[in-house]
XYZ file of C-alpha atoms in Angstrom:
307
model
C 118.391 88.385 -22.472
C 117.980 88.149 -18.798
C 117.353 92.151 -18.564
C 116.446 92.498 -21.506
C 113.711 95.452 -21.103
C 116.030 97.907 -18.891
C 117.251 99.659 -21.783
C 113.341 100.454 -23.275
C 112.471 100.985 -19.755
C 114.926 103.913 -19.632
C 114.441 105.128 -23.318
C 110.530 105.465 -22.010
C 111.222 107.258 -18.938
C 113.567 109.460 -21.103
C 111.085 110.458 -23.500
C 108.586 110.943 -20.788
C 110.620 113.457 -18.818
C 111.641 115.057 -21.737
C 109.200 117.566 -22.489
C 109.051 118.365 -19.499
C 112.691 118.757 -18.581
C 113.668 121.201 -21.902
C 111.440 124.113 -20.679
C 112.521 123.348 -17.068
C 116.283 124.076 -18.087
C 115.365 126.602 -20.775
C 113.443 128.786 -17.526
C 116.446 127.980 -15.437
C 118.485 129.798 -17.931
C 116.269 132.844 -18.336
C 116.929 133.213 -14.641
C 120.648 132.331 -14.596
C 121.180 135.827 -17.595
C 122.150 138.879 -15.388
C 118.994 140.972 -14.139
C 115.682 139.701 -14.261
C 114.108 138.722 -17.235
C 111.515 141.641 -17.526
C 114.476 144.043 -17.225
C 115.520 142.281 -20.062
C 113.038 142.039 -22.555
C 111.739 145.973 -21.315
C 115.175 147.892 -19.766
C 114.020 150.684 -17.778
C 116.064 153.262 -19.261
C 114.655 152.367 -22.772
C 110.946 151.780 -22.002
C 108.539 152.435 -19.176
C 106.675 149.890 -17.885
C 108.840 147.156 -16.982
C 107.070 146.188 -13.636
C 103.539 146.025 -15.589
C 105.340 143.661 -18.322
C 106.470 141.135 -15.998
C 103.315 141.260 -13.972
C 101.248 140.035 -17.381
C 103.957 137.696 -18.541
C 104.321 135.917 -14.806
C 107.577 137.181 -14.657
C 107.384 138.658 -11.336
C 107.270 135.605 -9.270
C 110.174 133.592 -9.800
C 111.113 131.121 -11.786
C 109.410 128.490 -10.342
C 105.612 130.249 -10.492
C 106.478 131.093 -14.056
C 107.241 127.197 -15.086
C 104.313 125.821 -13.852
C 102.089 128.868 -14.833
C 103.561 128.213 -18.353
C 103.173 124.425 -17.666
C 99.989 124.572 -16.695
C 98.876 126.713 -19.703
C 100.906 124.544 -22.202
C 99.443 121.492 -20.956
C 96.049 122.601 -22.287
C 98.045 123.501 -25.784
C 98.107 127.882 -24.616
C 100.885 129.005 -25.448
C 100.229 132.600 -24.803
C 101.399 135.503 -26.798
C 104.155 136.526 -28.386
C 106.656 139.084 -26.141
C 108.425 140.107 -28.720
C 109.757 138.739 -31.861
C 105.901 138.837 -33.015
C 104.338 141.118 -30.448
C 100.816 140.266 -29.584
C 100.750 137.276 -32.096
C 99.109 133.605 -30.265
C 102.083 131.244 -30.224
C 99.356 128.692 -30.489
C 98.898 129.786 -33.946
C 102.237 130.625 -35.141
C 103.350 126.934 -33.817
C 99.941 125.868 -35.824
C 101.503 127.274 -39.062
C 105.261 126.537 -38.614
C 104.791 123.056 -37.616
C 103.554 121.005 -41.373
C 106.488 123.341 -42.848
C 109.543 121.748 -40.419
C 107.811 118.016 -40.513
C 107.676 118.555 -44.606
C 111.485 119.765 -44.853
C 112.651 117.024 -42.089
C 110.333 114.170 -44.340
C 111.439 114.939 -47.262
C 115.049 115.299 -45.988
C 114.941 111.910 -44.393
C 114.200 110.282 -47.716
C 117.766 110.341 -48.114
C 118.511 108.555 -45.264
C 115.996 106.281 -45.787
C 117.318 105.865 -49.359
C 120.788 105.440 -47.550
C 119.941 102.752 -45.388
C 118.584 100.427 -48.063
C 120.936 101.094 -50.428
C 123.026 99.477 -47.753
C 121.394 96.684 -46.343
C 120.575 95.627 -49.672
C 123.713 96.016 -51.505
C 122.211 98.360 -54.298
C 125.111 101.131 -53.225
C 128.276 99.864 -54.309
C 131.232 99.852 -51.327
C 133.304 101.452 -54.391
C 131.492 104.708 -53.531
C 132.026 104.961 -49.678
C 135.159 107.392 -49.867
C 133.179 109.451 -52.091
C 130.322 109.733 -50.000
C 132.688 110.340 -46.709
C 134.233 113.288 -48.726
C 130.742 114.785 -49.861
C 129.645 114.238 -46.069
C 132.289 116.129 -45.058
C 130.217 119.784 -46.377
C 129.313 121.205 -43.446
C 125.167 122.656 -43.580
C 125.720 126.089 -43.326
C 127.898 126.203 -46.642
C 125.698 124.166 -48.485
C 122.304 125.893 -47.283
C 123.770 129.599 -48.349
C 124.123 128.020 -51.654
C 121.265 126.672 -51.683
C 120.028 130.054 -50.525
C 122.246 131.486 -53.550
C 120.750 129.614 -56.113
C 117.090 130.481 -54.900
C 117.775 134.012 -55.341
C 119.020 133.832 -58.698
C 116.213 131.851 -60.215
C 113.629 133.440 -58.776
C 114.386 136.897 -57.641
C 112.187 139.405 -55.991
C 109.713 136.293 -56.621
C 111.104 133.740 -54.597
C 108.995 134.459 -51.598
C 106.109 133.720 -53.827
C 104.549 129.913 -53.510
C 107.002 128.578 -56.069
C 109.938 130.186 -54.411
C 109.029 128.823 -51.234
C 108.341 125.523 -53.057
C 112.260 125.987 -54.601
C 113.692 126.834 -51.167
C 111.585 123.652 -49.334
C 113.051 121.132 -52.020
C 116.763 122.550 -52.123
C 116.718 122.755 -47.702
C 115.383 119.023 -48.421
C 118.486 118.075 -50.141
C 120.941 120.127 -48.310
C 119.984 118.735 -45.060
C 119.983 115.363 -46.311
C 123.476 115.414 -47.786
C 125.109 117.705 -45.430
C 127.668 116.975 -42.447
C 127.364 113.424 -43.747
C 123.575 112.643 -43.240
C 123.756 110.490 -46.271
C 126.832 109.217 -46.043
C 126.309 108.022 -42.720
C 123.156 106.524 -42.649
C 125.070 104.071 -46.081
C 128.535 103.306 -44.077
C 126.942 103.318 -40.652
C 124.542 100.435 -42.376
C 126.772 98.824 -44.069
C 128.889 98.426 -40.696
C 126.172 96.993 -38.809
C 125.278 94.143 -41.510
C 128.983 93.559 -42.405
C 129.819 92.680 -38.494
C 126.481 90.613 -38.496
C 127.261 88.543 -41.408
C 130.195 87.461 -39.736
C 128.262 85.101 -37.323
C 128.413 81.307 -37.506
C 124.468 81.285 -37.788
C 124.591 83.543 -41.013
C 126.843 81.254 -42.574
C 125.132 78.120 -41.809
C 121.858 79.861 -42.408
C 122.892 80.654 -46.479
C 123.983 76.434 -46.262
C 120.644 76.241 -45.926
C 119.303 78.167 -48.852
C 118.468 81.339 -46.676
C 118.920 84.773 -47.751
C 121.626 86.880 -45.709
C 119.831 90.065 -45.352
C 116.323 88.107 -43.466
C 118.686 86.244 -41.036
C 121.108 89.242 -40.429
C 117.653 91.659 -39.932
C 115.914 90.731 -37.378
C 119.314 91.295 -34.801
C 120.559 93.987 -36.331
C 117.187 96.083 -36.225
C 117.579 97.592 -32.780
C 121.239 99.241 -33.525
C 119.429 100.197 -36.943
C 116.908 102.209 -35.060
C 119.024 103.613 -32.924
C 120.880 104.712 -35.547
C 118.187 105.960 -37.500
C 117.265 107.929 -34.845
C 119.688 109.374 -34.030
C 120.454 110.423 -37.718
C 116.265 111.780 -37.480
C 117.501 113.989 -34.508
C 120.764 115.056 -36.479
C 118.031 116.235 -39.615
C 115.799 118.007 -36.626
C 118.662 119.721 -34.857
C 119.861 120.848 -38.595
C 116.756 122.069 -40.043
C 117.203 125.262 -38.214
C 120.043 126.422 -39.903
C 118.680 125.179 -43.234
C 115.112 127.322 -42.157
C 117.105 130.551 -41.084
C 119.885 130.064 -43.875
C 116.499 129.473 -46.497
C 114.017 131.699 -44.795
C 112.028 128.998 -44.179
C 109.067 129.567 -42.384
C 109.484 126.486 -39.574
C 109.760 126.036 -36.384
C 113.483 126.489 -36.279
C 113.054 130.086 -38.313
C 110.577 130.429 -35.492
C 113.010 129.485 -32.375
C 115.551 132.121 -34.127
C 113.658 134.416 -33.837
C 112.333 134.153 -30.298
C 116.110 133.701 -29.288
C 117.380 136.866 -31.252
C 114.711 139.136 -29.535
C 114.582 137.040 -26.192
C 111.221 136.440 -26.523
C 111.499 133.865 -24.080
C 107.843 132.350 -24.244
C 108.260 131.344 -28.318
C 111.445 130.330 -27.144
C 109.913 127.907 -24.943
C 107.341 126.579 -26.455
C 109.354 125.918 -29.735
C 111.966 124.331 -27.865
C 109.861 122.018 -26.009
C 108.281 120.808 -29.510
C 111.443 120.165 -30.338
C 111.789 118.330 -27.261
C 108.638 116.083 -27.918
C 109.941 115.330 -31.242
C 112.837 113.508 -29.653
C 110.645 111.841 -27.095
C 108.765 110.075 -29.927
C 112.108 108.938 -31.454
C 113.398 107.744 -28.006
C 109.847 106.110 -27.508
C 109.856 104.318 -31.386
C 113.199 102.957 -30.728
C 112.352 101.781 -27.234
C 109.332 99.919 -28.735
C 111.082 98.503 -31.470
C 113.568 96.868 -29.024
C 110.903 95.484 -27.306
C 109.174 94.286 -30.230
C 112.738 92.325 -31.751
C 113.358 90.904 -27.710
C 109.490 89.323 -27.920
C 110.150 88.132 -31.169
C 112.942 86.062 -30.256
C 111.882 85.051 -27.194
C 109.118 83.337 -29.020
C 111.073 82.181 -31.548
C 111.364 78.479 -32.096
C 114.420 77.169 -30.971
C 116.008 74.803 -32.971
C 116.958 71.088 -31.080
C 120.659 70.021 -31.258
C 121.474 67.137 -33.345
């Protein structure tokens, strides 16, 4: 307990450098691709006017005058306009319409983890069904999200890009993403691992003596490896809601990054990616404040007198 804030120290500093450090690699990488980046979203034998295209995207200046012109710009939420997956389209607002679509299909996907986890802690999923969870965790997204995509299709047809298709496609990508590549089944064994070696402890034992339940003594220690589970299993529904968006044609963010990186439109690209990025750095900053949270509580704890 002696150090006990280095590790939220360096989950903060994480998520703070974050944002920051995604669009710094992502640029890095544009830069790294054979011939400059103009050249390649405008080849000169194909189109005329590559020079004029990479004067009014910042492209002629080097990578490092095009980060923190970009930087700069994003900082004050411009995102510029599309280069070419949406030519001429505001990212701004594309990111303004793709963004309640992702956080929907990622909140309603992490109901079955949250489902998961408290099924687990408090016994309500039977240890009879772990193999059969590790077998149905063992579907890997892309199979289950073209079925899902499958099923869509047949139901509705021609009509399922109409408000109840979409509807359709937003619930199914819900439930594929929460049950595939064992997002479920994880979040129940991983659970049930962490309170199974907790309950173990001579204080747990001594504390049911007492009258005391198992689960509010085995809790409050157990909550920081909980969070960082949880979110890591959050990023795991994140990283996998762009294959459920594409596979769905779901209009998110991760439909949206797909796009940018099929038609190198390297600004959408960016900008996508570094939501993405602050997405993590709030789950890096809610499970660094959560472990700081659980240290004050038991540093303030009463401590009982020996006999």
């Amino acid at each position: 307990m002696r150090r006990w804030w280095v590790r939220p120290v360096v989950r903060i500093g994480a998520a703070l450098m974050l944002p920051f450090m995604v669009p710094a690699i992502i640029t890095g990488l544009i830069w790294a691709l054979p011939g400059d980046p103009a050249s390649l979203i405008c080849p000169p034998s194909q189109c005329k006017g590559t020079q004029a295209l990479a004067e009014r995207w910042n492209l002629d200046g080097g990578p490092v005058q095009f980060f923190t012109g970009w930087l700069s710009d994003a900082i004050v939420l411009d995102f510029g306009r599309s280069w070419s997956a949406f030519q001429g389209m505001d990212v701004g607002m594309l990111l303004a319409e793709a963004i309640p679509v992702t956080c929907m299909l990622v909140a309603l996907s992490s109901l079955w983890t949250f489902t998961g986890v408290f099924g687990a802690a408090t016994g309500w999923i039977n240890r009879r069904l772990d193999p059969l969870l590790r077998t149905s965790g063992m579907i890997p997204v892309l199979i289950l999200a073209l079925v899902g995509a499958a099923l869509v299709d047949l139901k509705y047809g021609f009509g399922s890009s109409g408000q109840e298709g979409q509807l359709a496609r937003l619930l199914i990508g819900s439930a594929v993403l929460g049950l595939a590549d064992g997002a479920f089944a994880g979040a129940v064994t991983g659970t049930r691992g962490l309170f199974s070696r907790e309950s173990k402890q001579r204080y747990v034992g001594v504390a049911i003596l007492r009258g005391e339940t198992e689960l509010a003594n085995t809790l409050p220690n157990v909550t920081p490896a909980l969070v960082g589970q949880l979110r890591a299993r959050l990023l795991h529904l994140l990283s996998g809601a762009v294959v459920v968006e594409v596979m769905l044609k779901i209009d998110g963010l991760g439909d949206l990054l797909w796009a940018g990186t099929l038609e190198q439109d390297f600004g959408l690209v960016l900008a996508t990616a570094t939501l993405f990025a602050f997405g993590s750095a709030l789950l890096l900053l809610m499970q660094a404040f959560t472990e700081v949270a659980v240290a004050l509580h038991v540093r303030r704890s009463p401590k009982v007198e020996a006999a």
